[in-house]
GROMACS .gro file of C-alpha atoms in nm:
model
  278
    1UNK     CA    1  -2.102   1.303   2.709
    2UNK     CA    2  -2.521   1.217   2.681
    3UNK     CA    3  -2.566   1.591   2.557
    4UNK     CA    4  -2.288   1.602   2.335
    5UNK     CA    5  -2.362   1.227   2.162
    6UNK     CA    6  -2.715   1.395   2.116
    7UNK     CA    7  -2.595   1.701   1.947
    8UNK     CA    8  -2.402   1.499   1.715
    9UNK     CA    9  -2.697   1.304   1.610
   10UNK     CA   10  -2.880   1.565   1.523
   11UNK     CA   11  -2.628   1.678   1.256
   12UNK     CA   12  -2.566   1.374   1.141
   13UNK     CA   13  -2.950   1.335   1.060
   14UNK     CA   14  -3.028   1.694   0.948
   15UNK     CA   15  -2.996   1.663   0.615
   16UNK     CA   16  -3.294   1.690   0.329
   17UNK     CA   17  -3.393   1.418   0.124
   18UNK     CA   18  -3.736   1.388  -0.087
   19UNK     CA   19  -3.699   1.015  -0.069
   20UNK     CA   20  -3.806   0.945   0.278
   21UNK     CA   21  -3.794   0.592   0.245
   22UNK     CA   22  -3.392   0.609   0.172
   23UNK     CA   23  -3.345   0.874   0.419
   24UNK     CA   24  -3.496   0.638   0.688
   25UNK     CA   25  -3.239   0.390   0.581
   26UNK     CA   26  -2.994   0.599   0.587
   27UNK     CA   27  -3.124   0.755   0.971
   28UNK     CA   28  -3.107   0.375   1.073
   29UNK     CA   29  -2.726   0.329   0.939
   30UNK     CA   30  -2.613   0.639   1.108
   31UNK     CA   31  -2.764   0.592   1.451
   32UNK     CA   32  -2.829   0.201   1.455
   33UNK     CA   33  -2.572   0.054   1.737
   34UNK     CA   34  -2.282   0.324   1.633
   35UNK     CA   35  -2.005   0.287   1.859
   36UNK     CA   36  -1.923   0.649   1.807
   37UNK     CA   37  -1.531   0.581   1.896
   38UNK     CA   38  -1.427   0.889   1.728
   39UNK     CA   39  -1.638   1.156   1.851
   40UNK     CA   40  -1.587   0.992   2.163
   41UNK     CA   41  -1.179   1.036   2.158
   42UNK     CA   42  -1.290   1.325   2.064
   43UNK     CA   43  -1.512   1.464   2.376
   44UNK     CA   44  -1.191   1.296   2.629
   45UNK     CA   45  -0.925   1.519   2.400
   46UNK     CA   46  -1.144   1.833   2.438
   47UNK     CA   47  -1.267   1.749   2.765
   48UNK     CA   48  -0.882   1.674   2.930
   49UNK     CA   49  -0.776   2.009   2.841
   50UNK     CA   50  -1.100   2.198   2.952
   51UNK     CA   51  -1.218   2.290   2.622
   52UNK     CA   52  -1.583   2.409   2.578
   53UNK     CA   53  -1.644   2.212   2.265
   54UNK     CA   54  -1.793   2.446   1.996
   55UNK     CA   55  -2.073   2.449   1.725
   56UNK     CA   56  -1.787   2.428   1.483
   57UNK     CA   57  -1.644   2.115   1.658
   58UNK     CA   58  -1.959   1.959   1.654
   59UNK     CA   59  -2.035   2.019   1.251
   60UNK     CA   60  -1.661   1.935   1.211
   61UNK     CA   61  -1.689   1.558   1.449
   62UNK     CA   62  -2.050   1.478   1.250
   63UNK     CA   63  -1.876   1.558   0.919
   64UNK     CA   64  -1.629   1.250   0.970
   65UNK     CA   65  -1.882   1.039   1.126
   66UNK     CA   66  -2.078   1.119   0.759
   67UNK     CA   67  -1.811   1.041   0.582
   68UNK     CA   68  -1.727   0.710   0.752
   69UNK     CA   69  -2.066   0.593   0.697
   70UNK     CA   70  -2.061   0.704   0.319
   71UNK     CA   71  -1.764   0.531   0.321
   72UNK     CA   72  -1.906   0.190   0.457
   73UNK     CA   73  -2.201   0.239   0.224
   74UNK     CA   74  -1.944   0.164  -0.055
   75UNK     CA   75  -1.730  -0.065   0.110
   76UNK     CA   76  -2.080  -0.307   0.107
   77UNK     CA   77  -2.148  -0.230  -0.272
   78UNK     CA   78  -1.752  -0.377  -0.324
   79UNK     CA   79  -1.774  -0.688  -0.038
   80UNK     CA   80  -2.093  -0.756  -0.171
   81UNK     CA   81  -2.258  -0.749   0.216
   82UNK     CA   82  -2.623  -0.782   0.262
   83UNK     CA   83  -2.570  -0.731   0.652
   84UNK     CA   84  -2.421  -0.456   0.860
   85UNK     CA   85  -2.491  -0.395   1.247
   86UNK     CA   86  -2.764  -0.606   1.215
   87UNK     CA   87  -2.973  -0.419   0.934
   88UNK     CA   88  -2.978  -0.448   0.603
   89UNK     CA   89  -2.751  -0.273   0.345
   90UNK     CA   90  -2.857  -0.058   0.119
   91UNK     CA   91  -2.738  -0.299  -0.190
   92UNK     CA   92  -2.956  -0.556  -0.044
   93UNK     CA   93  -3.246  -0.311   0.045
   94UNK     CA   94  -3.169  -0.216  -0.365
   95UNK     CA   95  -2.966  -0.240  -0.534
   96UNK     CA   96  -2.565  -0.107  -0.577
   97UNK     CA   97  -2.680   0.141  -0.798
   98UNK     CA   98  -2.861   0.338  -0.559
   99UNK     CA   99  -2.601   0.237  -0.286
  100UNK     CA  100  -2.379   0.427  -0.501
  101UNK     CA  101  -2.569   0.741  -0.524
  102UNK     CA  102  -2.622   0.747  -0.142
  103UNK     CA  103  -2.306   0.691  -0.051
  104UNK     CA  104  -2.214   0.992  -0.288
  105UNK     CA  105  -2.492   1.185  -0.131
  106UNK     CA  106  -2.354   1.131   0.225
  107UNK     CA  107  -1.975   1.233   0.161
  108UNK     CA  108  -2.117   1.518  -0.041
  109UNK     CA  109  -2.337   1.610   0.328
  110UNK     CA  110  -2.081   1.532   0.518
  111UNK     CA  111  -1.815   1.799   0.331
  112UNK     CA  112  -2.083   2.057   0.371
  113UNK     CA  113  -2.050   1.985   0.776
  114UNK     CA  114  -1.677   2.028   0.742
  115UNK     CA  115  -1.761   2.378   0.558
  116UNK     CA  116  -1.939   2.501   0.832
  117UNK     CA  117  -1.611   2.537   1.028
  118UNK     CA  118  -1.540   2.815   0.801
  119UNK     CA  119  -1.154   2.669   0.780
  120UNK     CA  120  -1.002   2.559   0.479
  121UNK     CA  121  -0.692   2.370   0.621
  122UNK     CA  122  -0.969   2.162   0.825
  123UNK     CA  123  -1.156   2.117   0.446
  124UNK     CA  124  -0.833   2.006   0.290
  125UNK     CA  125  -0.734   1.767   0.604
  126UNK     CA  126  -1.077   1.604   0.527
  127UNK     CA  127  -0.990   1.579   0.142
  128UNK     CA  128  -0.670   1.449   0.237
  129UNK     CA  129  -0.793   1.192   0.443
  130UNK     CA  130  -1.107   1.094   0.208
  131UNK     CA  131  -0.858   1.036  -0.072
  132UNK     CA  132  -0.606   0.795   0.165
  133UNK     CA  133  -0.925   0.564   0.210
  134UNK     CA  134  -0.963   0.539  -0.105
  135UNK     CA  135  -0.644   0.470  -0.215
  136UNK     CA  136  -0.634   0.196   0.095
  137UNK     CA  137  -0.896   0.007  -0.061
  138UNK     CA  138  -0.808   0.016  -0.423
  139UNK     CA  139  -0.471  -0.112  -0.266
  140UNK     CA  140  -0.674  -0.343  -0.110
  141UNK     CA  141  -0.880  -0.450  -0.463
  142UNK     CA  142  -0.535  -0.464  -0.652
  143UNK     CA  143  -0.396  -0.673  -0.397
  144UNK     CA  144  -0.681  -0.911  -0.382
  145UNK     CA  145  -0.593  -1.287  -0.327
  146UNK     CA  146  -0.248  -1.218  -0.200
  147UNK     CA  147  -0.092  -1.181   0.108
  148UNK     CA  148   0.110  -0.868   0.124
  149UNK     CA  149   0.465  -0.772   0.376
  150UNK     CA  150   0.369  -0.629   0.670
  151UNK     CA  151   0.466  -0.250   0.570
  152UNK     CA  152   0.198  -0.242   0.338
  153UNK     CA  153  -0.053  -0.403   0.556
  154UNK     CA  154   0.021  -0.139   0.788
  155UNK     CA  155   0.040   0.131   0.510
  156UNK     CA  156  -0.399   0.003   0.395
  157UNK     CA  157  -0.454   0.001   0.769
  158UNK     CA  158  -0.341   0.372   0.842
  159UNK     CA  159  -0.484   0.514   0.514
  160UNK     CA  160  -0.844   0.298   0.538
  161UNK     CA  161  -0.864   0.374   0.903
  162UNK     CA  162  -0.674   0.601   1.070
  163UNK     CA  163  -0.656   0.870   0.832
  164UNK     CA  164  -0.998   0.959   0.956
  165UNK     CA  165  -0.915   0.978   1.329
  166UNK     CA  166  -0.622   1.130   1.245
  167UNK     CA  167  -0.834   1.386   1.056
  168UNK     CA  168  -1.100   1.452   1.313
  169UNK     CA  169  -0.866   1.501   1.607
  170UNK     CA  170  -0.579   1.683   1.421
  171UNK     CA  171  -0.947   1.944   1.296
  172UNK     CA  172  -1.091   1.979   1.682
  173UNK     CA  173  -0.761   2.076   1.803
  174UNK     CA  174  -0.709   2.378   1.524
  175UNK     CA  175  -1.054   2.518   1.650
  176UNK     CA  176  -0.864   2.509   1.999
  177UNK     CA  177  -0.637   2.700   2.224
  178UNK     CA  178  -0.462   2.457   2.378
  179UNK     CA  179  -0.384   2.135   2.214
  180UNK     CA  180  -0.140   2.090   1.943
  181UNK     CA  181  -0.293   1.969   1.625
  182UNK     CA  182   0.004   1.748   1.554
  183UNK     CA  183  -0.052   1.607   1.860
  184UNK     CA  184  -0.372   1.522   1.831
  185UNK     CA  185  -0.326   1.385   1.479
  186UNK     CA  186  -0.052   1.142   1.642
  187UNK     CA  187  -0.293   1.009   1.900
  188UNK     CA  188  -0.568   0.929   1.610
  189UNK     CA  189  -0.362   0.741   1.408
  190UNK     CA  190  -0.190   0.517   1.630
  191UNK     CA  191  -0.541   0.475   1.756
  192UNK     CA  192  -0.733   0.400   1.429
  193UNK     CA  193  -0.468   0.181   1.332
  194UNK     CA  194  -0.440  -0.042   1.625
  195UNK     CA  195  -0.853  -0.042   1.596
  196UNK     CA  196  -0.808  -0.172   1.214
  197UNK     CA  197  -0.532  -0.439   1.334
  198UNK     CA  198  -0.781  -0.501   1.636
  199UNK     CA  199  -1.044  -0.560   1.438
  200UNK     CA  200  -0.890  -0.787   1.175
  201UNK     CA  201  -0.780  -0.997   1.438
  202UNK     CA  202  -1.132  -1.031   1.564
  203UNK     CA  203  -1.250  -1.131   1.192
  204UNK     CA  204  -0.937  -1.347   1.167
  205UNK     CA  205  -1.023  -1.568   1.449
  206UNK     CA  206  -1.415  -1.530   1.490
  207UNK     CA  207  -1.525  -1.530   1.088
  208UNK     CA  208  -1.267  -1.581   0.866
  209UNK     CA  209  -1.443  -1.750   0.565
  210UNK     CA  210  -1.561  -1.330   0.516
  211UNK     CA  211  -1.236  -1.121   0.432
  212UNK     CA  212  -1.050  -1.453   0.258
  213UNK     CA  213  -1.325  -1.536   0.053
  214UNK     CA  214  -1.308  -1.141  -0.070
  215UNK     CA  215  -0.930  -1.215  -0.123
  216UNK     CA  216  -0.842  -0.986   0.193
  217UNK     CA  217  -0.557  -1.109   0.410
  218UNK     CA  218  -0.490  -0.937   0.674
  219UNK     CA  219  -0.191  -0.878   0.982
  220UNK     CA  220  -0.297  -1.266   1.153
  221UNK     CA  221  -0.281  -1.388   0.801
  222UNK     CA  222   0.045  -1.262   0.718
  223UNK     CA  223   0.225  -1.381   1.046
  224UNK     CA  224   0.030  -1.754   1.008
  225UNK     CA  225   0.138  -1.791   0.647
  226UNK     CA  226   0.511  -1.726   0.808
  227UNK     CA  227   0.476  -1.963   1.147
  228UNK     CA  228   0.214  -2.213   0.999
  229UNK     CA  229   0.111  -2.186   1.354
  230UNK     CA  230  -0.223  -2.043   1.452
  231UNK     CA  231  -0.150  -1.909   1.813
  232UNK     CA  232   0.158  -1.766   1.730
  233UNK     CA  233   0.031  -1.523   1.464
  234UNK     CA  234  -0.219  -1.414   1.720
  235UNK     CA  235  -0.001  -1.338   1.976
  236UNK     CA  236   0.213  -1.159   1.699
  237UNK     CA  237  -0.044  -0.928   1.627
  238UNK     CA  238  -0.161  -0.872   1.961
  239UNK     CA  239   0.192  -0.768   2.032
  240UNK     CA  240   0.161  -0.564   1.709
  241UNK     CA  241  -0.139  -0.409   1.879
  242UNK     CA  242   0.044  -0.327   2.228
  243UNK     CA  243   0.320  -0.141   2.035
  244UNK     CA  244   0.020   0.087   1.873
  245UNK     CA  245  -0.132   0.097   2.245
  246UNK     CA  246   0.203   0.190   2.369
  247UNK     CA  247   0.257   0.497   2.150
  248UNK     CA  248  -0.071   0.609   2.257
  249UNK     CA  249  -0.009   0.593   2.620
  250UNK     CA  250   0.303   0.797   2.561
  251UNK     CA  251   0.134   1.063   2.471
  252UNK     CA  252  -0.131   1.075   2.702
  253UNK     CA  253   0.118   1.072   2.978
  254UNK     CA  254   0.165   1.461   2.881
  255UNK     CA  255  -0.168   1.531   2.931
  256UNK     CA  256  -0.312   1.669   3.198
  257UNK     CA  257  -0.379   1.479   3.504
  258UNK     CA  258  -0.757   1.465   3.531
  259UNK     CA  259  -1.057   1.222   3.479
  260UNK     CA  260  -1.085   1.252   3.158
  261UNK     CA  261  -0.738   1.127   3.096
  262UNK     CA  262  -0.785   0.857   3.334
  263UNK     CA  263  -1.150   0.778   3.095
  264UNK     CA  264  -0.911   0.809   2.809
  265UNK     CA  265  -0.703   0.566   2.892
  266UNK     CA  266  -0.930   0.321   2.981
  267UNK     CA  267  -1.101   0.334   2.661
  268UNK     CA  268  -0.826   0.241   2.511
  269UNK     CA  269  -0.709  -0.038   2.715
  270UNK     CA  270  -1.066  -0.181   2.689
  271UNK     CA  271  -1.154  -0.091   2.312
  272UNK     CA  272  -0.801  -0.253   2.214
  273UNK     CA  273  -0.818  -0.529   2.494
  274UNK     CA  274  -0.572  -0.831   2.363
  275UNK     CA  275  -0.796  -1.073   2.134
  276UNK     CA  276  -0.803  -1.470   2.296
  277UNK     CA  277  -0.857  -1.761   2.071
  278UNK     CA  278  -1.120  -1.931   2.185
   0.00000   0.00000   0.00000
């Protein structure tokens, strides 16, 4: 996985940009303490089913990684962050109107990686999926302040999230043999939304003054303001979590039997691990 985590840095940094200044900013968002959890799921779903992954896999994988990042570039500008993975934002570095234009610059670089795949269903998955974050969060502004049914919760959480697994596994399967693409589009949602719920629950219980004091209420809020009882709505989502983790694991169990499934399924039992109140 070393080789192929290197390869995708190198796209994801290849780009021209007179400014160096920015594009070392931009360099230090894309590679500084990246988790890389979808190119990883990824490399296991390629991997399980003994696929040489391709150039065009590659471009395709750094493409949504580009676009994430573009896309966390503006969620900053909108939370009004001066802080992300330790570094600075860009807003705070400048100011939001630059943020803007570099966040525009990335998702512009990052549709020219997609391109290189030479497929237009994979282009128009990616479009797809761009516009279903956005939506998500302008959801998400509209329905600042107040604490929404479940449904939609889960509705922001698939479109902000998991659209973009979705999109990236659904895209390395078509350049494939052997895996279906709805398949693979199955096992990145129910992954990228249990990582949203898992990772609101985190927030919820670790630093909640940040999403409620942007108006953002999320799966833990929704079950608290029901129970008025702190543990219970963290259980609730944790169980809310294992149903997401169980629809993964069904899937999996079709794969074949290997070591990467068995590395597949661990990163999701750890990555998803249930979230104790301390």
């Amino acid at each position: 996985m070393n080789k192929f985590i290197s390869e995708l840095e190198s796209e994801l940094t290849a780009y021209k940009l007179q400014e160096l200044g920015l594009k070392e900013n931009l360099d230090s968002l894309m590679l500084t303490n990246a988790k890389r959890i979808r190119p990883k799921l990824a490399w296991l779903l390629l991997k399980n089913f003994s696929e040489k992954i391709t150039k065009e896999q590659i471009a395709v994988i750094a493409g949504g990684e580009i676009l994430h990042t573009a896309s966390l570039i503006h969620d900053d500008i909108v939370d009004l962050s001066t802080e992300r993975r330790g570094v600075k934002t860009l807003n705070a570095l400048y100011d939001q109107r630059l943020a803007v234009l570099a966040g525009d610059f990335l998702a512009g670089y990052g549709l020219q990686k997609i391109l290189f795949a030479k497929n237009y269903e994979i282009f128009g998955i990616f479009c797809s999926a761009f516009e279903k974050m956005c939506t998500a969060e302008i959801t998400q502004y509209f329905s600042s302040g107040k604490i929404t049914g479940m449904e939609k919760y889960i509705q922001k959480s698939t479109g902000k999230t998991a659209s973009l697994f979705g999109a990236i596994l659904k895209s390395v399967a078509i350049l494939s043999e052997k895996i279906s693409p709805d398949i693979a589009y199955d096992l990145g949602i129910f992954y990228g939304t249990a990582f949203q719920i898992k990772n609101d629950l985190d927030a919820f219980i670790n630093t909640p003054e940040r999403d409620r004091n942007n108006g953002v209420f999320t799966a833990p809020d929704i079950y608290y303001s029901q129970t008025g009882n702190l543990n219970s709505a963290i259980e609730k989502t944790n169980i809310l979590i294992d149903n997401e983790i169980g629809k993964l694991i069904n899937i999996i169990s079709s794969f074949p039997e290997n070591n990467y499934k068995k590395q597949l399924i661990k990163m999701i039992e750890e990555s998803l691990c249930r979230t104790i109140n301390k």
